[in-house]
Coordinates of C-alpha atoms and ligand atoms in Angstrom, one line a residue:
M5 CA 0.0 0.0 0.0
S6 CA 1.3 3.5 -0.8
R7 CA 2.2 5.8 1.9
I8 CA 0.3 9.0 1.9
A9 CA 0.9 12.2 3.9
V10 CA -1.4 15.3 4.1
L11 CA -0.1 18.8 4.2
I12 CA -2.6 21.5 5.2
V13 CA -1.6 25.1 4.4
A14 CA -2.9 27.3 7.2
A15 CA -0.4 30.1 7.3
G16 CA -2.7 32.8 6.1
K17 CA -3.2 35.9 8.2
G18 CA -6.6 36.6 6.5
E19 CA -8.9 38.0 9.1
R20 CA -12.6 38.1 9.0
T21 CA -14.3 41.5 9.2
G22 CA -14.8 42.4 12.8
R23 CA -13.2 39.2 14.0
T24 CA -10.2 38.9 16.2
G25 CA -8.0 36.3 14.5
P26 CA -7.0 34.4 11.4
K27 CA -10.1 32.8 9.8
Q28 CA -8.7 29.3 9.8
Y29 CA -9.0 29.3 13.6
E30 CA -12.5 30.7 13.7
P31 CA -15.3 28.4 14.7
L32 CA -17.3 26.6 12.0
G33 CA -20.0 24.2 13.1
G34 CA -18.7 24.4 16.6
L35 CA -15.1 23.6 15.8
P36 CA -12.2 25.7 14.7
M37 CA -12.2 25.6 10.9
L38 CA -8.7 24.1 10.8
R39 CA -9.8 21.3 13.1
R40 CA -12.7 20.5 10.7
T41 CA -10.3 20.5 7.7
A42 CA -7.8 18.2 9.5
D43 CA -10.6 15.9 10.6
A44 CA -11.7 15.4 7.0
F45 CA -8.3 13.6 6.5
H46 CA -8.8 11.3 9.5
G47 CA -6.7 8.2 9.1
W48 CA -3.7 9.8 7.3
P49 CA -0.9 11.7 9.0
V50 CA -1.6 15.4 8.8
R51 CA 1.0 18.1 9.0
V52 CA -0.1 21.7 9.2
V53 CA 1.9 24.7 8.1
I54 CA 1.1 27.7 10.3
G55 CA 1.9 31.4 10.3
P56 CA 4.2 33.2 12.8
G57 CA 2.7 33.6 16.2
Q58 CA -0.1 31.0 15.6
D59 CA 1.4 28.2 17.8
A60 CA -1.1 28.7 20.7
L61 CA -4.0 29.0 18.3
Y62 CA -2.9 25.8 16.6
R63 CA -2.6 23.9 19.9
T64 CA -6.1 25.1 21.0
A65 CA -7.6 24.2 17.6
M66 CA -6.0 20.8 17.1
G67 CA -5.6 19.5 20.7
E68 CA -2.5 18.0 22.3
N69 CA -2.3 14.9 20.2
A70 CA -1.8 16.7 16.9
L71 CA 1.6 16.5 15.1
P72 CA 3.7 19.5 15.7
P73 CA 3.1 22.4 13.2
V74 CA 5.5 23.5 10.6
A75 CA 6.5 27.2 10.4
G76 CA 5.3 28.7 7.1
G77 CA 6.9 31.3 4.8
T78 CA 5.9 34.6 3.2
R79 CA 3.9 33.3 0.2
R80 CA 1.7 30.2 0.0
Q81 CA 4.2 28.4 -2.1
D82 CA 7.0 29.1 0.4
S83 CA 4.7 27.6 3.1
V84 CA 4.1 24.5 1.0
R85 CA 7.8 24.1 0.2
L86 CA 8.7 24.3 4.0
G87 CA 5.9 21.8 4.7
L88 CA 7.3 19.4 2.1
E89 CA 10.8 19.8 3.5
A90 CA 9.4 18.8 7.0
L91 CA 8.2 15.5 5.5
V92 CA 11.6 14.6 4.0
T93 CA 12.9 12.6 6.9
D94 CA 10.0 10.2 6.7
A95 CA 9.1 10.8 3.1
P96 CA 5.8 9.4 1.9
D97 CA 5.1 8.1 -1.6
F98 CA 2.3 10.7 -2.2
V99 CA 1.4 14.0 -0.6
L100 CA -2.0 15.7 -0.6
I101 CA -1.6 19.4 -0.3
H102 CA -4.8 21.1 0.9
D103 CA -6.0 24.5 1.9
A104 CA -7.1 25.0 5.5
A105 CA -10.0 27.1 4.2
R106 CA -11.7 24.1 2.5
P107 CA -13.1 22.4 5.5
L108 CA -16.0 20.6 3.6
V109 CA -13.7 18.5 1.5
S110 CA -15.4 15.1 1.1
R111 CA -14.0 11.6 1.5
A112 CA -15.0 11.0 -2.1
I113 CA -12.8 13.8 -3.5
I114 CA -9.8 12.7 -1.4
E115 CA -10.2 9.1 -2.6
R116 CA -10.5 10.2 -6.2
V117 CA -7.2 12.1 -5.9
I118 CA -5.5 9.2 -4.3
A119 CA -6.9 6.7 -6.9
A120 CA -5.5 8.9 -9.7
L121 CA -2.0 8.9 -8.1
E122 CA -2.1 5.1 -7.5
A123 CA -3.1 4.6 -11.1
G124 CA 0.2 6.3 -12.1
A125 CA -0.6 10.1 -12.4
A126 CA 2.3 12.3 -11.4
G127 CA -0.3 14.7 -9.9
A128 CA -4.1 14.9 -9.5
V129 CA -6.3 18.0 -9.0
P130 CA -10.1 18.2 -8.3
M131 CA -11.6 20.5 -10.9
L132 CA -15.0 22.0 -11.6
A133 CA -16.3 23.3 -14.9
V134 CA -17.2 27.0 -15.1
A135 CA -20.9 27.5 -15.2
D136 CA -21.2 31.3 -15.2
T137 CA -20.6 33.4 -18.3
L138 CA -17.1 34.9 -18.1
R139 CA -16.4 38.4 -19.4
R140 CA -13.3 40.6 -19.7
Q141 CA -13.4 44.3 -20.1
E142 CA -11.6 45.6 -23.2
D143 CA -11.7 49.3 -24.2
G144 CA -14.9 49.8 -22.2
Q145 CA -16.6 46.8 -23.8
W146 CA -17.5 43.5 -22.1
V147 CA -16.0 40.7 -24.2
T148 CA -17.3 37.2 -23.5
V149 CA -14.5 34.7 -22.7
P150 CA -15.4 31.2 -24.0
R151 CA -16.0 28.8 -21.1
E152 CA -14.9 25.8 -23.0
G153 CA -11.6 24.5 -21.6
L154 CA -11.8 26.7 -18.5
W155 CA -11.9 24.9 -15.1
R156 CA -11.8 25.9 -11.4
A157 CA -9.1 24.2 -9.4
Q158 CA -9.7 23.0 -5.9
T159 CA -7.6 21.1 -3.3
P160 CA -6.4 18.6 -2.2
Q161 CA -3.9 18.5 -5.0
G162 CA -2.0 15.2 -4.8
F163 CA 1.5 14.5 -6.1
R164 CA 4.3 12.0 -6.0
F165 CA 6.2 13.4 -3.1
A166 CA 9.7 13.4 -4.6
D167 CA 8.4 15.1 -7.8
I168 CA 6.6 17.9 -6.1
L169 CA 9.4 18.5 -3.6
K170 CA 11.9 18.8 -6.5
A171 CA 9.5 21.1 -8.4
H172 CA 9.1 23.4 -5.4
R173 CA 12.8 23.5 -4.8
D174 CA 13.6 24.2 -8.4
H175 CA 11.0 26.9 -9.0
Q176 CA 11.1 29.0 -5.8
A177 CA 11.5 32.2 -7.9
A178 CA 8.2 31.7 -9.7
D179 CA 4.9 33.1 -8.5
A180 CA 2.3 30.3 -8.2
T181 CA -1.1 30.4 -6.6
D182 CA -1.3 26.6 -6.3
D183 CA 0.8 23.5 -6.6
V184 CA -0.5 22.5 -10.0
A185 CA 1.1 25.7 -11.3
I186 CA 4.5 24.6 -9.7
A187 CA 4.0 21.1 -11.1
G188 CA 3.4 22.6 -14.5
L189 CA 6.7 24.5 -14.4
A190 CA 8.4 21.2 -13.7
G191 CA 6.6 19.5 -16.6
L192 CA 4.6 17.1 -14.4
A193 CA 1.5 15.7 -16.0
V194 CA -1.4 16.5 -13.7
E195 CA -4.7 14.7 -14.0
A196 CA -8.1 16.2 -13.3
V197 CA -10.6 14.5 -11.1
A198 CA -14.1 15.6 -10.3
G199 CA -14.3 18.4 -7.8
E200 CA -17.4 19.3 -5.8
E201 CA -19.3 22.6 -5.3
D202 CA -19.5 22.0 -1.6
N203 CA -15.7 21.9 -1.3
L204 CA -15.8 25.7 -1.2
K205 CA -13.0 27.9 -0.1
V206 CA -14.3 29.7 3.0
T207 CA -13.1 33.3 2.7
T208 CA -15.8 35.8 3.4
E209 CA -18.5 36.1 6.1
K210 CA -21.0 34.8 3.4
D211 CA -18.8 31.7 2.9
F212 CA -18.9 31.0 6.6
A213 CA -22.7 31.3 6.6
L214 CA -22.9 29.0 3.6
A215 CA -20.5 26.5 5.1
E216 CA -22.6 26.5 8.3
R217 CA -25.7 25.8 6.2
L218 CA -24.0 22.9 4.4
L219 CA -22.9 21.5 7.7
G220 CA -26.4 21.6 8.9
G221 CA -27.5 23.4 12.1
E222 CA -30.4 25.1 13.6
T223 CA -31.9 28.5 14.0
R224 CA -33.3 29.7 17.3
S225 CA -35.1 32.8 18.4
A226 CA -35.6 34.1 22.0
M227 CA -36.9 37.2 23.6
G228 CA -35.8 39.6 26.3
Y229 CA -37.5 42.3 28.3
D230 CA -36.3 45.0 30.6
A231 CA -37.5 48.2 32.3
H232 CA -35.8 51.0 34.2
R233 CA -37.2 53.8 36.3
F234 CA -36.7 57.4 35.5
T235 CA -34.7 59.4 38.0
E236 CA -33.0 62.8 38.1
G237 CA -30.6 63.4 35.3
D238 CA -30.1 65.0 31.9
H239 CA -29.7 62.1 29.6
V240 CA -30.5 58.4 29.1
W241 CA -28.7 55.6 27.3
L242 CA -30.8 53.6 24.9
C243 CA -29.6 51.0 22.4
G244 CA -26.0 52.3 22.9
V245 CA -26.9 55.9 22.1
K246 CA -26.8 58.8 24.5
L247 CA -30.1 60.8 24.3
P248 CA -30.5 64.2 26.0
H249 CA -33.6 64.0 28.3
D250 CA -35.0 65.8 31.3
H251 CA -34.6 62.7 33.4
G252 CA -32.0 59.9 33.7
L253 CA -32.6 56.2 34.2
E254 CA -31.9 54.4 37.5
G255 CA -29.8 51.4 37.3
H256 CA -26.6 49.7 38.4
S257 CA -25.0 50.0 34.9
D258 CA -25.8 52.7 32.5
A259 CA -29.5 51.5 32.6
D260 CA -29.7 50.9 28.8
A261 CA -32.9 48.9 28.8
G262 CA -32.7 48.4 25.0
L263 CA -29.4 46.7 25.2
H264 CA -30.3 44.8 28.3
A265 CA -33.4 43.4 26.6
L266 CA -31.4 42.5 23.5
T267 CA -28.6 40.9 25.6
D268 CA -31.2 38.7 27.4
A269 CA -32.7 37.8 24.0
I270 CA -29.3 36.6 22.7
L271 CA -28.6 34.7 26.0
G272 CA -32.0 33.1 25.6
C273 CA -31.1 31.8 22.2
I274 CA -28.3 29.7 23.7
S275 CA -30.1 29.0 27.0
A276 CA -27.4 30.8 28.9
G277 CA -29.4 32.3 31.6
D278 CA -30.0 36.1 31.9
I279 CA -28.0 39.2 32.1
G280 CA -28.2 39.3 36.0
Q281 CA -26.4 36.0 36.2
H282 CA -23.6 37.1 34.0
F283 CA -23.3 40.6 35.4
P284 CA -24.7 40.6 39.0
P285 CA -25.9 44.0 40.2
T286 CA -24.1 43.2 43.4
D287 CA -20.7 43.2 41.6
D288 CA -19.1 46.6 41.7
R289 CA -17.2 45.9 38.5
W290 CA -20.5 46.6 36.6
K291 CA -21.3 49.9 38.4
G292 CA -22.0 52.5 35.7
A293 CA -20.8 50.0 33.1
P294 CA -21.6 50.8 29.5
S295 CA -24.1 48.1 28.4
W296 CA -22.4 47.4 25.1
K297 CA -20.1 45.2 27.2
F298 CA -23.0 43.0 28.2
L299 CA -24.2 42.7 24.6
D300 CA -20.7 42.0 23.4
H301 CA -20.4 39.3 26.1
A302 CA -23.6 37.5 24.9
H303 CA -22.4 37.8 21.3
R304 CA -19.1 36.2 22.3
L305 CA -20.9 33.3 23.9
V306 CA -22.8 32.7 20.7
R307 CA -19.6 32.7 18.6
Q308 CA -17.9 30.4 21.0
K309 CA -20.6 27.9 20.2
G310 CA -19.8 28.4 16.5
G311 CA -23.0 30.3 16.2
A312 CA -23.9 33.7 14.7
V313 CA -26.5 36.3 15.5
L314 CA -28.7 36.6 12.3
H315 CA -31.2 39.3 13.2
C316 CA -32.4 41.4 16.1
D317 CA -35.5 43.5 16.7
V318 CA -35.8 45.9 19.7
T319 CA -39.0 47.7 20.7
L320 CA -38.6 50.6 23.1
I321 CA -41.8 51.5 25.1
C322 CA -42.0 55.0 26.4
E323 CA -43.8 58.3 26.1
R324 CA -40.6 60.3 26.2
P325 CA -37.8 60.7 25.0
K326 CA -38.7 60.7 21.4
I327 CA -37.0 57.7 19.8
G328 CA -37.5 58.5 16.1
P329 CA -34.7 61.0 15.6
H330 CA -32.2 58.5 17.2
R331 CA -33.5 55.3 15.6
E332 CA -30.9 55.1 12.8
A333 CA -28.0 55.9 15.2
M334 CA -29.3 53.1 17.5
R335 CA -29.5 50.6 14.6
A336 CA -26.0 51.6 13.6
R337 CA -24.6 51.2 17.1
I338 CA -26.1 47.7 17.6
A339 CA -24.9 46.6 14.2
E340 CA -21.4 47.8 15.1
I341 CA -21.4 45.9 18.5
L342 CA -22.7 42.7 16.8
S343 CA -20.7 43.0 13.6
L344 CA -24.0 42.8 11.7
D345 CA -25.2 44.4 8.5
I346 CA -27.5 47.2 9.5
D347 CA -30.4 45.7 7.6
R348 CA -30.3 42.9 10.2
V349 CA -31.0 45.3 13.0
S350 CA -34.4 46.7 13.7
V351 CA -35.3 49.3 16.3
K352 CA -38.9 50.3 16.9
A353 CA -40.7 52.5 19.4
T354 CA -44.2 52.7 20.8
T355 CA -46.1 54.4 23.6
T356 CA -48.7 52.8 25.8
E357 CA -51.2 55.6 25.1
G358 CA -50.7 57.0 28.6
M359 CA -51.5 53.8 30.3
G360 CA -49.4 52.0 32.9
Y361 CA -46.0 52.9 34.3
T362 CA -44.6 53.9 30.9
G363 CA -47.7 55.9 30.2
R364 CA -47.3 57.7 33.6
R365 CA -43.7 58.4 32.6
E366 CA -42.4 56.6 35.7
G367 CA -39.9 54.7 33.5
L368 CA -39.5 53.0 30.2
A369 CA -39.4 49.4 29.0
A370 CA -37.8 47.5 26.1
Q371 CA -38.5 44.2 24.4
A372 CA -36.2 42.4 22.1
V373 CA -36.2 39.3 19.9
A374 CA -33.0 37.8 18.6
T375 CA -32.4 35.1 16.0
V376 CA -29.3 33.0 16.2
S377 CA -27.9 30.3 14.0
L378 CA -26.1 27.4 15.8
P379 CA -24.1 24.5 14.4
S380 CA -25.5 21.0 14.7
R381 CA -22.5 20.1 16.8
C382 CA -22.8 22.6 19.6
E383 CA -21.5 20.0 22.1
A384 CA -18.1 20.0 20.5
V385 CA -17.5 23.5 21.8
G386 CA -16.4 22.7 25.3
H387 CA -12.7 22.5 24.6
R388 CA -12.3 26.1 23.4
Ligands
MG21 MG1 -31.7 46.5 32.9

């Protein structure tokens, strides 16, 4: 039986908008994306090439039993070459080189690549035909590029180990976006095998959402409610925005009932208790605290489960202050805290027609509903 090694390239620094770290370590379906990608190759030895300063992220993502990572280089091809060099001491017959950003690679693709190599191909690459019409702009005109003969290359790209190692060593000066390009420079004949649409390269927020959907998962909604009493003062905080008013709001924190209701709604989606449990009013740390911190905390808990907030809707209930002039600022502030598009944030206002405590202007209230997507494998989150 041929000896096969897997090399996963995870050295990218690519960060997701509003996120804290490189995307390959971000959760996908409850697991760091890199871990999912590596798990797809279960049964073969997997070496991972990582970027500078990513050792701790790697350990957390992969667990203590993973093989040690390989330090990558400046360009992707440098990282691949360094990864191949790390395999030399125990050289395999074949190596499968795969992008960390393709976590949905199927067993079937992997086996097709291996089968082509075992049948004698020097290299094998999963490819997909181009379905969209392709155009190029020339002198202000859109010129149609014939699709015939055009293919999209995916990974894993498999090669005879000795051949691809030599190709990378010999062609370091070239600029190549994948290993088929390097193989081509070395004159290696690379065979195409069938790729799959689901083997997408996860790059943008939309890709993450699509990958979550392909993995399966669930959508949950929950509500939150809060009320605060008016007191002396000259402003109130509502939905993260400071509004001038002839009263203030009484509360341990900044008394932002809008953000409190929303925080509770998000906590409700993951059955994580309520805001009072996470930020007890008896704890002096939260005295006068800005409530965006509470919302941010709830959002982090969702992300730790591999989930995402999809939409939120806040209703403010008061006679005064007037909400209308501040509504767009409130939507923008919530969108900012939750890293959401503003069209996923709704802020509404109503009065109670003079009835009840809000009608008597003793205080104001807020209701919120949040919708959250969660991966099907929430239980896998504990180790993070
Ligand atoms: Mg409150």
